């Protein structure tokens, strides 16, 4: 696909998806979401890509939410529900992909931008970033999973505080409440994201996929069911050549060479 609203670049076995509408703080238009969906398909089916980093173009914003011009034009309740379900499906596709996503939050992550970051596996924020769910200020509520993923990350009380007040919080505050996982100086953000992505990409991709799935699926079911799911995936990992390679390499005191088999 010829991307206009995002940029997709590759470095060895990493991919970078950059939201690229800096004049509107990388707001998620319909076309941007279509391109994001296509990029997930493209990168998901490329065996050379092991980890995907999302970030925003420019210094000001990761993504400042859904495009408010388009939200203004939604004609009725039914079309609003369709809009939300469609966006949610794209974020589910990221969450369910076997490859990890890292959000490198370089500035504002608001509304749909915060929701996008929350659908990633790991969130690293620049110390200058600001996060929030300001939809309430527009007479709206979050529609890309924010009312559900935010309480799962930070607890119901803090989620309601952010969603009902529309307050924006600093990266440090987001770290304190568990909305992001790391905060680094802005100048070091991409290097930190790249370093972590490279580390993950060096592991066995099947083990990475099983681990991601176990954490995601397990968080939504009871503990006994979750542990059964983990046991079955531990079994799947035991059935791989990568398990033989990883354990042998440890015993032979050499780096493992994982093949994804
Ligand atoms: N949609 C469309 N345009 C947007 C936008 C958005 N979400 N966010 C910013 N812009 C545009 C502004 O209209 C402005 O355009 P012009 O230059 O043509 O006037 C440009 O980007 C720069 O923005 P500001 O001048 O407002 O920049 P600022 O530094 O004064 O403020 C900001 C920055 C606080 C992030 C402010 O832009 C803002 O509040 N943006 C909206 C954030 C928001 O409400 N997001 C939630 C959207 S709803 C949603 O996402 C629903 C969902 O769950 C899917």
mmCIF file of N, CA and C in Angstrom, residues 130-260:
data_model
loop_
_atom_site.group_PDB
_atom_site.id
_atom_site.type_symbol
_atom_site.label_atom_id
_atom_site.label_comp_id
_atom_site.label_asym_id
_atom_site.label_seq_id
_atom_site.Cartn_x
_atom_site.Cartn_y
_atom_site.Cartn_z
ATOM 1 N N UNK A 130 2.060 13.928 27.213
ATOM 2 C CA UNK A 130 0.877 14.140 28.055
ATOM 3 C C UNK A 130 -0.208 13.195 27.564
ATOM 4 N N UNK A 131 -0.899 12.598 28.518
ATOM 5 C CA UNK A 131 -1.877 11.567 28.164
ATOM 6 C C UNK A 131 -3.231 11.884 28.775
ATOM 7 N N UNK A 132 -4.274 11.400 28.120
ATOM 8 C CA UNK A 132 -5.604 11.594 28.687
ATOM 9 C C UNK A 132 -6.691 11.110 27.750
ATOM 10 N N UNK A 133 -7.899 11.117 28.284
ATOM 11 C CA UNK A 133 -9.098 10.746 27.515
ATOM 12 C C UNK A 133 -10.054 11.942 27.588
ATOM 13 N N UNK A 134 -9.826 12.954 26.730
ATOM 14 C CA UNK A 134 -10.609 14.199 26.841
ATOM 15 C C UNK A 134 -11.949 14.185 26.107
ATOM 16 N N UNK A 135 -12.420 13.005 25.690
ATOM 17 C CA UNK A 135 -13.663 12.954 24.902
ATOM 18 C C UNK A 135 -14.836 13.633 25.600
ATOM 19 N N UNK A 136 -14.831 13.578 26.935
ATOM 20 C CA UNK A 136 -15.953 14.134 27.699
ATOM 21 C C UNK A 136 -16.131 15.629 27.392
ATOM 22 N N UNK A 137 -15.001 16.301 27.062
ATOM 23 C CA UNK A 137 -15.054 17.733 26.721
ATOM 24 C C UNK A 137 -15.769 17.979 25.402
ATOM 25 N N UNK A 138 -15.914 16.912 24.597
ATOM 26 C CA UNK A 138 -16.563 17.023 23.285
ATOM 27 C C UNK A 138 -17.996 16.489 23.335
ATOM 28 N N UNK A 139 -18.473 16.187 24.539
ATOM 29 C CA UNK A 139 -19.806 15.582 24.647
ATOM 30 C C UNK A 139 -19.806 14.126 24.218
ATOM 31 N N UNK A 140 -18.634 13.512 24.319
ATOM 32 C CA UNK A 140 -18.470 12.128 23.867
ATOM 33 C C UNK A 140 -17.890 11.282 24.985
ATOM 34 N N UNK A 141 -17.732 10.006 24.692
ATOM 35 C CA UNK A 141 -16.970 9.116 25.576
ATOM 36 C C UNK A 141 -15.905 8.430 24.708
ATOM 37 N N UNK A 142 -14.900 7.830 25.329
ATOM 38 C CA UNK A 142 -13.923 7.090 24.521
ATOM 39 C C UNK A 142 -14.637 6.003 23.713
ATOM 40 N N UNK A 143 -14.174 5.789 22.483
ATOM 41 C CA UNK A 143 -14.850 4.814 21.620
ATOM 42 C C UNK A 143 -13.955 3.716 21.083
ATOM 43 N N UNK A 144 -12.639 3.870 21.288
ATOM 44 C CA UNK A 144 -11.721 2.829 20.794
ATOM 45 C C UNK A 144 -11.202 1.982 21.968
ATOM 46 N N UNK A 145 -12.100 1.657 22.892
ATOM 47 C CA UNK A 145 -11.736 0.738 23.981
ATOM 48 C C UNK A 145 -11.250 1.412 25.247
ATOM 49 N N UNK A 146 -11.251 2.748 25.283
ATOM 50 C CA UNK A 146 -10.681 3.464 26.429
ATOM 51 C C UNK A 146 -11.394 3.207 27.744
ATOM 52 N N UNK A 147 -12.724 3.073 27.702
ATOM 53 C CA UNK A 147 -13.429 2.841 28.975
ATOM 54 C C UNK A 147 -13.127 1.440 29.516
ATOM 55 N N UNK A 148 -12.551 0.585 28.694
ATOM 56 C CA UNK A 148 -12.265 -0.791 29.119
ATOM 57 C C UNK A 148 -10.782 -1.042 29.375
ATOM 58 N N UNK A 149 -9.920 -0.581 28.464
ATOM 59 C CA UNK A 149 -8.486 -0.852 28.686
ATOM 60 C C UNK A 149 -7.912 0.048 29.789
ATOM 61 N N UNK A 150 -8.406 1.271 29.908
ATOM 62 C CA UNK A 150 -7.842 2.164 30.938
ATOM 63 C C UNK A 150 -8.061 1.600 32.349
ATOM 64 N N UNK A 151 -9.299 1.211 32.731
ATOM 65 C CA UNK A 151 -9.435 0.629 34.082
ATOM 66 C C UNK A 151 -8.642 -0.665 34.265
ATOM 67 N N UNK A 152 -8.463 -1.419 33.199
ATOM 68 C CA UNK A 152 -7.665 -2.647 33.329
ATOM 69 C C UNK A 152 -6.204 -2.315 33.627
ATOM 70 N N UNK A 153 -5.735 -1.170 33.139
ATOM 71 C CA UNK A 153 -4.339 -0.786 33.389
ATOM 72 C C UNK A 153 -4.157 -0.049 34.711
ATOM 73 N N UNK A 154 -5.105 0.863 35.026
ATOM 74 C CA UNK A 154 -4.846 1.763 36.163
ATOM 75 C C UNK A 154 -5.850 1.611 37.293
ATOM 76 N N UNK A 155 -6.869 0.765 37.115
ATOM 77 C CA UNK A 155 -7.922 0.624 38.134
ATOM 78 C C UNK A 155 -9.113 1.516 37.814
ATOM 79 N N UNK A 156 -10.272 1.118 38.346
ATOM 80 C CA UNK A 156 -11.524 1.800 37.988
ATOM 81 C C UNK A 156 -11.557 3.257 38.443
ATOM 82 N N UNK A 157 -11.059 3.517 39.651
ATOM 83 C CA UNK A 157 -11.144 4.880 40.189
ATOM 84 C C UNK A 157 -10.344 5.869 39.354
ATOM 85 N N UNK A 158 -9.090 5.491 39.066
ATOM 86 C CA UNK A 158 -8.238 6.401 38.283
ATOM 87 C C UNK A 158 -8.774 6.547 36.859
ATOM 88 N N UNK A 159 -9.309 5.433 36.318
ATOM 89 C CA UNK A 159 -9.874 5.500 34.960
ATOM 90 C C UNK A 159 -11.054 6.469 34.942
ATOM 91 N N UNK A 160 -11.903 6.374 35.956
ATOM 92 C CA UNK A 160 -13.063 7.285 35.987
ATOM 93 C C UNK A 160 -12.614 8.724 36.187
ATOM 94 N N UNK A 161 -11.600 8.919 37.012
ATOM 95 C CA UNK A 161 -11.052 10.276 37.185
ATOM 96 C C UNK A 161 -10.657 10.844 35.814
ATOM 97 N N UNK A 162 -9.887 10.094 35.048
ATOM 98 C CA UNK A 162 -9.402 10.625 33.764
ATOM 99 C C UNK A 162 -10.538 10.767 32.748
ATOM 100 N N UNK A 163 -11.422 9.777 32.685
ATOM 101 C CA UNK A 163 -12.466 9.783 31.649
ATOM 102 C C UNK A 163 -13.558 10.802 31.973
ATOM 103 N N UNK A 164 -13.910 10.941 33.256
ATOM 104 C CA UNK A 164 -15.005 11.858 33.613
ATOM 105 C C UNK A 164 -14.552 13.309 33.681
ATOM 106 N N UNK A 165 -13.281 13.525 34.003
ATOM 107 C CA UNK A 165 -12.792 14.913 34.105
ATOM 108 C C UNK A 165 -12.199 15.399 32.789
ATOM 109 N N UNK A 166 -11.723 14.458 31.962
ATOM 110 C CA UNK A 166 -10.995 14.862 30.755
ATOM 111 C C UNK A 166 -9.597 15.376 31.056
ATOM 112 N N UNK A 167 -9.134 15.213 32.298
ATOM 113 C CA UNK A 167 -7.809 15.723 32.688
ATOM 114 C C UNK A 167 -6.704 15.094 31.846
ATOM 115 N N UNK A 168 -5.720 15.915 31.516
ATOM 116 C CA UNK A 168 -4.505 15.404 30.887
ATOM 117 C C UNK A 168 -3.464 15.240 31.973
ATOM 118 N N UNK A 169 -2.680 14.163 31.903
ATOM 119 C CA UNK A 169 -1.651 13.957 32.924
ATOM 120 C C UNK A 169 -0.269 13.888 32.275
ATOM 121 N N UNK A 170 0.737 14.168 33.105
ATOM 122 C CA UNK A 170 2.127 14.132 32.624
ATOM 123 C C UNK A 170 2.574 12.687 32.463
ATOM 124 N N UNK A 171 3.698 12.524 31.772
ATOM 125 C CA UNK A 171 4.276 11.185 31.618
ATOM 126 C C UNK A 171 4.617 10.594 32.984
ATOM 127 N N UNK A 172 5.132 11.422 33.879
ATOM 128 C CA UNK A 172 5.506 10.917 35.212
ATOM 129 C C UNK A 172 4.286 10.419 35.976
ATOM 130 N N UNK A 173 3.193 11.171 35.866
ATOM 131 C CA UNK A 173 1.956 10.751 36.536
ATOM 132 C C UNK A 173 1.427 9.469 35.891
ATOM 133 N N UNK A 174 1.538 9.396 34.562
ATOM 134 C CA UNK A 174 1.093 8.183 33.855
ATOM 135 C C UNK A 174 1.914 6.977 34.305
ATOM 136 N N UNK A 175 3.194 7.208 34.563
ATOM 137 C CA UNK A 175 4.055 6.113 35.049
ATOM 138 C C UNK A 175 3.614 5.702 36.451
ATOM 139 N N UNK A 176 3.327 6.695 37.272
ATOM 140 C CA UNK A 176 2.945 6.411 38.667
ATOM 141 C C UNK A 176 1.683 5.558 38.732
ATOM 142 N N UNK A 177 0.724 5.808 37.825
ATOM 143 C CA UNK A 177 -0.542 5.069 37.903
ATOM 144 C C UNK A 177 -0.537 3.817 37.011
ATOM 145 N N UNK A 178 0.538 3.595 36.271
ATOM 146 C CA UNK A 178 0.627 2.366 35.473
ATOM 147 C C UNK A 178 0.089 2.492 34.058
ATOM 148 N N UNK A 179 -0.142 3.715 33.622
ATOM 149 C CA UNK A 179 -0.628 3.903 32.245
ATOM 150 C C UNK A 179 0.516 3.761 31.242
ATOM 151 N N UNK A 180 1.722 4.132 31.637
ATOM 152 C CA UNK A 180 2.898 3.846 30.799
ATOM 153 C C UNK A 180 3.876 3.027 31.638
ATOM 154 N N UNK A 181 4.822 2.395 30.952
ATOM 155 C CA UNK A 181 5.711 1.456 31.627
ATOM 156 C C UNK A 181 7.095 2.032 31.886
ATOM 157 N N UNK A 182 7.438 3.078 31.148
ATOM 158 C CA UNK A 182 8.760 3.687 31.266
ATOM 159 C C UNK A 182 8.654 5.141 30.840
ATOM 160 N N UNK A 183 9.444 5.997 31.469
ATOM 161 C CA UNK A 183 9.550 7.392 31.013
ATOM 162 C C UNK A 183 11.025 7.690 30.795
ATOM 163 N N UNK A 184 11.341 8.278 29.638
ATOM 164 C CA UNK A 184 12.743 8.583 29.330
ATOM 165 C C UNK A 184 12.812 10.021 28.815
ATOM 166 N N UNK A 185 14.007 10.646 28.879
ATOM 167 C CA UNK A 185 14.134 11.977 28.285
ATOM 168 C C UNK A 185 13.726 11.914 26.807
ATOM 169 N N UNK A 186 13.044 12.971 26.346
ATOM 170 C CA UNK A 186 12.499 12.963 24.981
ATOM 171 C C UNK A 186 13.561 12.603 23.941
ATOM 172 N N UNK A 187 14.769 13.120 24.126
ATOM 173 C CA UNK A 187 15.825 12.881 23.127
ATOM 174 C C UNK A 187 16.231 11.411 23.056
ATOM 175 N N UNK A 188 15.926 10.660 24.098
ATOM 176 C CA UNK A 188 16.342 9.248 24.127
ATOM 177 C C UNK A 188 15.214 8.288 23.784
ATOM 178 N N UNK A 189 14.018 8.847 23.498
ATOM 179 C CA UNK A 189 12.841 7.974 23.347
ATOM 180 C C UNK A 189 13.023 6.907 22.277
ATOM 181 N N UNK A 190 13.398 7.323 21.076
ATOM 182 C CA UNK A 190 13.439 6.343 19.983
ATOM 183 C C UNK A 190 14.561 5.332 20.193
ATOM 184 N N UNK A 191 15.674 5.790 20.772
ATOM 185 C CA UNK A 191 16.748 4.826 21.039
ATOM 186 C C UNK A 191 16.326 3.794 22.066
ATOM 187 N N UNK A 192 15.587 4.259 23.066
ATOM 188 C CA UNK A 192 15.119 3.322 24.102
ATOM 189 C C UNK A 192 14.126 2.331 23.501
ATOM 190 N N UNK A 193 13.209 2.846 22.662
ATOM 191 C CA UNK A 193 12.216 1.965 22.033
ATOM 192 C C UNK A 193 12.905 0.955 21.112
ATOM 193 N N UNK A 194 13.896 1.455 20.362
ATOM 194 C CA UNK A 194 14.641 0.583 19.437
ATOM 195 C C UNK A 194 15.395 -0.497 20.207
ATOM 196 N N UNK A 195 16.028 -0.080 21.304
ATOM 197 C CA UNK A 195 16.816 -1.038 22.120
ATOM 198 C C UNK A 195 15.909 -2.157 22.654
ATOM 199 N N UNK A 196 14.741 -1.766 23.160
ATOM 200 C CA UNK A 196 13.818 -2.782 23.700
ATOM 201 C C UNK A 196 13.263 -3.654 22.574
ATOM 202 N N UNK A 197 12.916 -3.018 21.449
ATOM 203 C CA UNK A 197 12.380 -3.783 20.310
ATOM 204 C C UNK A 197 13.416 -4.794 19.813
ATOM 205 N N UNK A 198 14.692 -4.358 19.748
ATOM 206 C CA UNK A 198 15.754 -5.271 19.299
ATOM 207 C C UNK A 198 15.901 -6.448 20.248
ATOM 208 N N UNK A 199 15.823 -6.144 21.538
ATOM 209 C CA UNK A 199 15.964 -7.215 22.530
ATOM 210 C C UNK A 199 14.843 -8.240 22.340
ATOM 211 N N UNK A 200 13.606 -7.761 22.200
ATOM 212 C CA UNK A 200 12.467 -8.676 22.025
ATOM 213 C C UNK A 200 12.620 -9.449 20.709
ATOM 214 N N UNK A 201 13.083 -8.738 19.662
ATOM 215 C CA UNK A 201 13.209 -9.366 18.347
ATOM 216 C C UNK A 201 14.290 -10.445 18.334
ATOM 217 N N UNK A 202 15.190 -10.403 19.310
ATOM 218 C CA UNK A 202 16.260 -11.412 19.351
ATOM 219 C C UNK A 202 15.790 -12.717 19.999
ATOM 220 N N UNK A 203 14.607 -12.700 20.588
ATOM 221 C CA UNK A 203 14.093 -13.916 21.253
ATOM 222 C C UNK A 203 13.394 -14.801 20.229
ATOM 223 N N UNK A 204 13.036 -15.983 20.637
ATOM 224 C CA UNK A 204 12.297 -16.868 19.740
ATOM 225 C C UNK A 204 10.909 -16.297 19.472
ATOM 226 N N UNK A 205 10.551 -16.090 18.213
ATOM 227 C CA UNK A 205 9.262 -15.441 17.925
ATOM 228 C C UNK A 205 8.047 -16.262 18.362
ATOM 229 N N UNK A 206 8.179 -17.573 18.400
ATOM 230 C CA UNK A 206 7.029 -18.374 18.846
ATOM 231 C C UNK A 206 6.831 -18.191 20.351
ATOM 232 N N UNK A 207 7.923 -18.225 21.104
ATOM 233 C CA UNK A 207 7.814 -18.017 22.556
ATOM 234 C C UNK A 207 7.272 -16.612 22.841
ATOM 235 N N UNK A 208 7.726 -15.627 22.078
ATOM 236 C CA UNK A 208 7.226 -14.256 22.262
ATOM 237 C C UNK A 208 5.713 -14.216 22.012
ATOM 238 N N UNK A 209 5.278 -14.863 20.929
ATOM 239 C CA UNK A 209 3.847 -14.867 20.587
ATOM 240 C C UNK A 209 3.032 -15.582 21.662
ATOM 241 N N UNK A 210 3.532 -16.718 22.149
ATOM 242 C CA UNK A 210 2.787 -17.464 23.170
ATOM 243 C C UNK A 210 2.702 -16.651 24.462
ATOM 244 N N UNK A 211 3.811 -16.012 24.825
ATOM 245 C CA UNK A 211 3.821 -15.234 26.068
ATOM 246 C C UNK A 211 2.851 -14.057 25.982
ATOM 247 N N UNK A 212 2.867 -13.359 24.830
ATOM 248 C CA UNK A 212 1.942 -12.222 24.640
ATOM 249 C C UNK A 212 0.496 -12.705 24.769
ATOM 250 N N UNK A 213 0.196 -13.799 24.105
ATOM 251 C CA UNK A 213 -1.169 -14.306 24.115
ATOM 252 C C UNK A 213 -1.592 -14.722 25.518
ATOM 253 N N UNK A 214 -0.684 -15.387 26.250
ATOM 254 C CA UNK A 214 -1.038 -15.839 27.607
ATOM 255 C C UNK A 214 -1.357 -14.654 28.522
ATOM 256 N N UNK A 215 -0.550 -13.599 28.431
ATOM 257 C CA UNK A 215 -0.817 -12.434 29.290
ATOM 258 C C UNK A 215 -2.152 -11.798 28.889
ATOM 259 N N UNK A 216 -2.374 -11.626 27.594
ATOM 260 C CA UNK A 216 -3.612 -10.975 27.140
ATOM 261 C C UNK A 216 -4.847 -11.800 27.452
ATOM 262 N N UNK A 217 -4.817 -13.073 27.093
ATOM 263 C CA UNK A 217 -5.994 -13.925 27.305
ATOM 264 C C UNK A 217 -6.206 -14.146 28.798
ATOM 265 N N UNK A 218 -5.109 -14.405 29.498
ATOM 266 C CA UNK A 218 -5.207 -14.703 30.928
ATOM 267 C C UNK A 218 -5.797 -13.564 31.738
ATOM 268 N N UNK A 219 -5.536 -12.339 31.302
ATOM 269 C CA UNK A 219 -6.045 -11.180 32.058
ATOM 270 C C UNK A 219 -7.567 -11.060 31.981
ATOM 271 N N UNK A 220 -8.188 -11.759 31.045
ATOM 272 C CA UNK A 220 -9.638 -11.624 30.837
ATOM 273 C C UNK A 220 -10.445 -12.809 31.353
ATOM 274 N N UNK A 221 -9.772 -13.829 31.915
ATOM 275 C CA UNK A 221 -10.499 -15.014 32.383
ATOM 276 C C UNK A 221 -10.083 -15.323 33.818
ATOM 277 N N UNK A 222 -10.736 -16.296 34.448
ATOM 278 C CA UNK A 222 -10.381 -16.627 35.838
ATOM 279 C C UNK A 222 -9.000 -17.304 35.883
ATOM 280 N N UNK A 223 -8.412 -17.322 37.080
ATOM 281 C CA UNK A 223 -7.023 -17.767 37.235
ATOM 282 C C UNK A 223 -6.815 -19.217 36.799
ATOM 283 N N UNK A 224 -7.778 -20.083 37.135
ATOM 284 C CA UNK A 224 -7.602 -21.500 36.787
ATOM 285 C C UNK A 224 -7.599 -21.671 35.272
ATOM 286 N N UNK A 225 -8.554 -21.010 34.602
ATOM 287 C CA UNK A 225 -8.613 -21.076 33.131
ATOM 288 C C UNK A 225 -7.349 -20.465 32.533
ATOM 289 N N UNK A 226 -6.907 -19.348 33.125
ATOM 290 C CA UNK A 226 -5.714 -18.653 32.606
ATOM 291 C C UNK A 226 -4.488 -19.549 32.728
ATOM 292 N N UNK A 227 -4.363 -20.234 33.873
ATOM 293 C CA UNK A 227 -3.188 -21.096 34.060
ATOM 294 C C UNK A 227 -3.255 -22.306 33.137
ATOM 295 N N UNK A 228 -4.470 -22.810 32.852
ATOM 296 C CA UNK A 228 -4.601 -23.915 31.892
ATOM 297 C C UNK A 228 -4.157 -23.444 30.510
ATOM 298 N N UNK A 229 -4.528 -22.215 30.174
ATOM 299 C CA UNK A 229 -4.114 -21.638 28.878
ATOM 300 C C UNK A 229 -2.591 -21.526 28.835
ATOM 301 N N UNK A 230 -2.014 -21.069 29.964
ATOM 302 C CA UNK A 230 -0.553 -20.968 30.025
ATOM 303 C C UNK A 230 0.093 -22.350 29.851
ATOM 304 N N UNK A 231 -0.444 -23.358 30.559
ATOM 305 C CA UNK A 231 0.143 -24.706 30.476
ATOM 306 C C UNK A 231 0.110 -25.217 29.036
ATOM 307 N N UNK A 232 -1.001 -24.967 28.343
ATOM 308 C CA UNK A 232 -1.080 -25.470 26.966
ATOM 309 C C UNK A 232 -0.057 -24.756 26.077
ATOM 310 N N UNK A 233 0.172 -23.475 26.335
ATOM 311 C CA UNK A 233 1.157 -22.734 25.533
ATOM 312 C C UNK A 233 2.591 -23.066 25.944
ATOM 313 N N UNK A 234 2.796 -23.376 27.231
ATOM 314 C CA UNK A 234 4.113 -23.883 27.647
ATOM 315 C C UNK A 234 4.390 -25.161 26.864
ATOM 316 N N UNK A 235 3.347 -25.988 26.738
ATOM 317 C CA UNK A 235 3.479 -27.223 25.957
ATOM 318 C C UNK A 235 3.812 -26.930 24.507
ATOM 319 N N UNK A 236 3.125 -25.950 23.926
ATOM 320 C CA UNK A 236 3.429 -25.591 22.529
ATOM 321 C C UNK A 236 4.890 -25.154 22.395
ATOM 322 N N UNK A 237 5.353 -24.370 23.384
ATOM 323 C CA UNK A 237 6.758 -23.914 23.348
ATOM 324 C C UNK A 237 7.705 -25.108 23.451
ATOM 325 N N UNK A 238 7.334 -26.081 24.297
ATOM 326 C CA UNK A 238 8.182 -27.279 24.446
ATOM 327 C C UNK A 238 8.275 -28.054 23.138
ATOM 328 N N UNK A 239 7.263 -27.910 22.285
ATOM 329 C CA UNK A 239 7.258 -28.624 21.004
ATOM 330 C C UNK A 239 8.066 -27.934 19.915
ATOM 331 N N UNK A 240 8.730 -26.829 20.236
ATOM 332 C CA UNK A 240 9.448 -26.096 19.177
ATOM 333 C C UNK A 240 10.934 -26.456 19.141
ATOM 334 N N UNK A 241 11.513 -26.276 17.958
ATOM 335 C CA UNK A 241 12.976 -26.428 17.829
ATOM 336 C C UNK A 241 13.680 -25.321 18.625
ATOM 337 N N UNK A 242 13.021 -24.161 18.717
ATOM 338 C CA UNK A 242 13.626 -23.049 19.475
ATOM 339 C C UNK A 242 13.858 -23.428 20.939
ATOM 340 N N UNK A 243 12.991 -24.269 21.504
ATOM 341 C CA UNK A 243 13.190 -24.691 22.899
ATOM 342 C C UNK A 243 14.446 -25.550 23.013
ATOM 343 N N UNK A 244 14.642 -26.434 22.038
ATOM 344 C CA UNK A 244 15.854 -27.265 22.060
ATOM 345 C C UNK A 244 17.085 -26.359 21.914
ATOM 346 N N UNK A 245 16.984 -25.409 20.961
ATOM 347 C CA UNK A 245 18.111 -24.498 20.721
ATOM 348 C C UNK A 245 18.395 -23.628 21.952
ATOM 349 N N UNK A 246 17.356 -23.065 22.540
ATOM 350 C CA UNK A 246 17.536 -22.152 23.674
ATOM 351 C C UNK A 246 18.152 -22.855 24.879
ATOM 352 N N UNK A 247 17.649 -24.031 25.196
ATOM 353 C CA UNK A 247 18.168 -24.742 26.371
ATOM 354 C C UNK A 247 19.576 -25.286 26.093
ATOM 355 N N UNK A 248 19.796 -25.761 24.855
ATOM 356 C CA UNK A 248 21.135 -26.276 24.505
ATOM 357 C C UNK A 248 22.159 -25.145 24.542
ATOM 358 N N UNK A 249 21.781 -23.990 23.957
ATOM 359 C CA UNK A 249 22.701 -22.844 23.920
ATOM 360 C C UNK A 249 23.086 -22.430 25.341
ATOM 361 N N UNK A 250 22.109 -22.444 26.261
ATOM 362 C CA UNK A 250 22.422 -22.089 27.653
ATOM 363 C C UNK A 250 23.468 -23.051 28.204
ATOM 364 N N UNK A 251 23.221 -24.341 27.999
ATOM 365 C CA UNK A 251 24.125 -25.349 28.580
ATOM 366 C C UNK A 251 25.501 -25.322 27.916
ATOM 367 N N UNK A 252 25.535 -24.915 26.645
ATOM 368 C CA UNK A 252 26.826 -24.816 25.928
ATOM 369 C C UNK A 252 27.463 -23.438 26.086
ATOM 370 N N UNK A 253 26.829 -22.587 26.882
ATOM 371 C CA UNK A 253 27.339 -21.226 27.177
ATOM 372 C C UNK A 253 27.613 -20.432 25.912
ATOM 373 N N UNK A 254 26.597 -20.416 25.015
ATOM 374 C CA UNK A 254 26.705 -19.631 23.776
ATOM 375 C C UNK A 254 25.353 -18.964 23.531
ATOM 376 N N UNK A 255 25.337 -17.890 22.711
ATOM 377 C CA UNK A 255 24.044 -17.254 22.417
ATOM 378 C C UNK A 255 23.157 -18.194 21.597
ATOM 379 N N UNK A 256 21.860 -18.136 21.853
ATOM 380 C CA UNK A 256 20.920 -18.989 21.098
ATOM 381 C C UNK A 256 20.666 -18.380 19.719
ATOM 382 N N UNK A 257 20.444 -19.254 18.760
ATOM 383 C CA UNK A 257 20.064 -18.798 17.413
ATOM 384 C C UNK A 257 18.659 -19.311 17.121
ATOM 385 N N UNK A 258 17.674 -18.492 17.459
ATOM 386 C CA UNK A 258 16.281 -18.923 17.318
ATOM 387 C C UNK A 258 15.832 -18.816 15.865
ATOM 388 N N UNK A 259 15.101 -19.814 15.417
ATOM 389 C CA UNK A 259 14.659 -19.870 14.020
ATOM 390 C C UNK A 259 13.152 -19.654 13.858
ATOM 391 N N UNK A 260 12.445 -19.585 14.968
ATOM 392 C CA UNK A 260 10.975 -19.465 14.850
ATOM 393 C C UNK A 260 10.333 -20.763 14.388
#
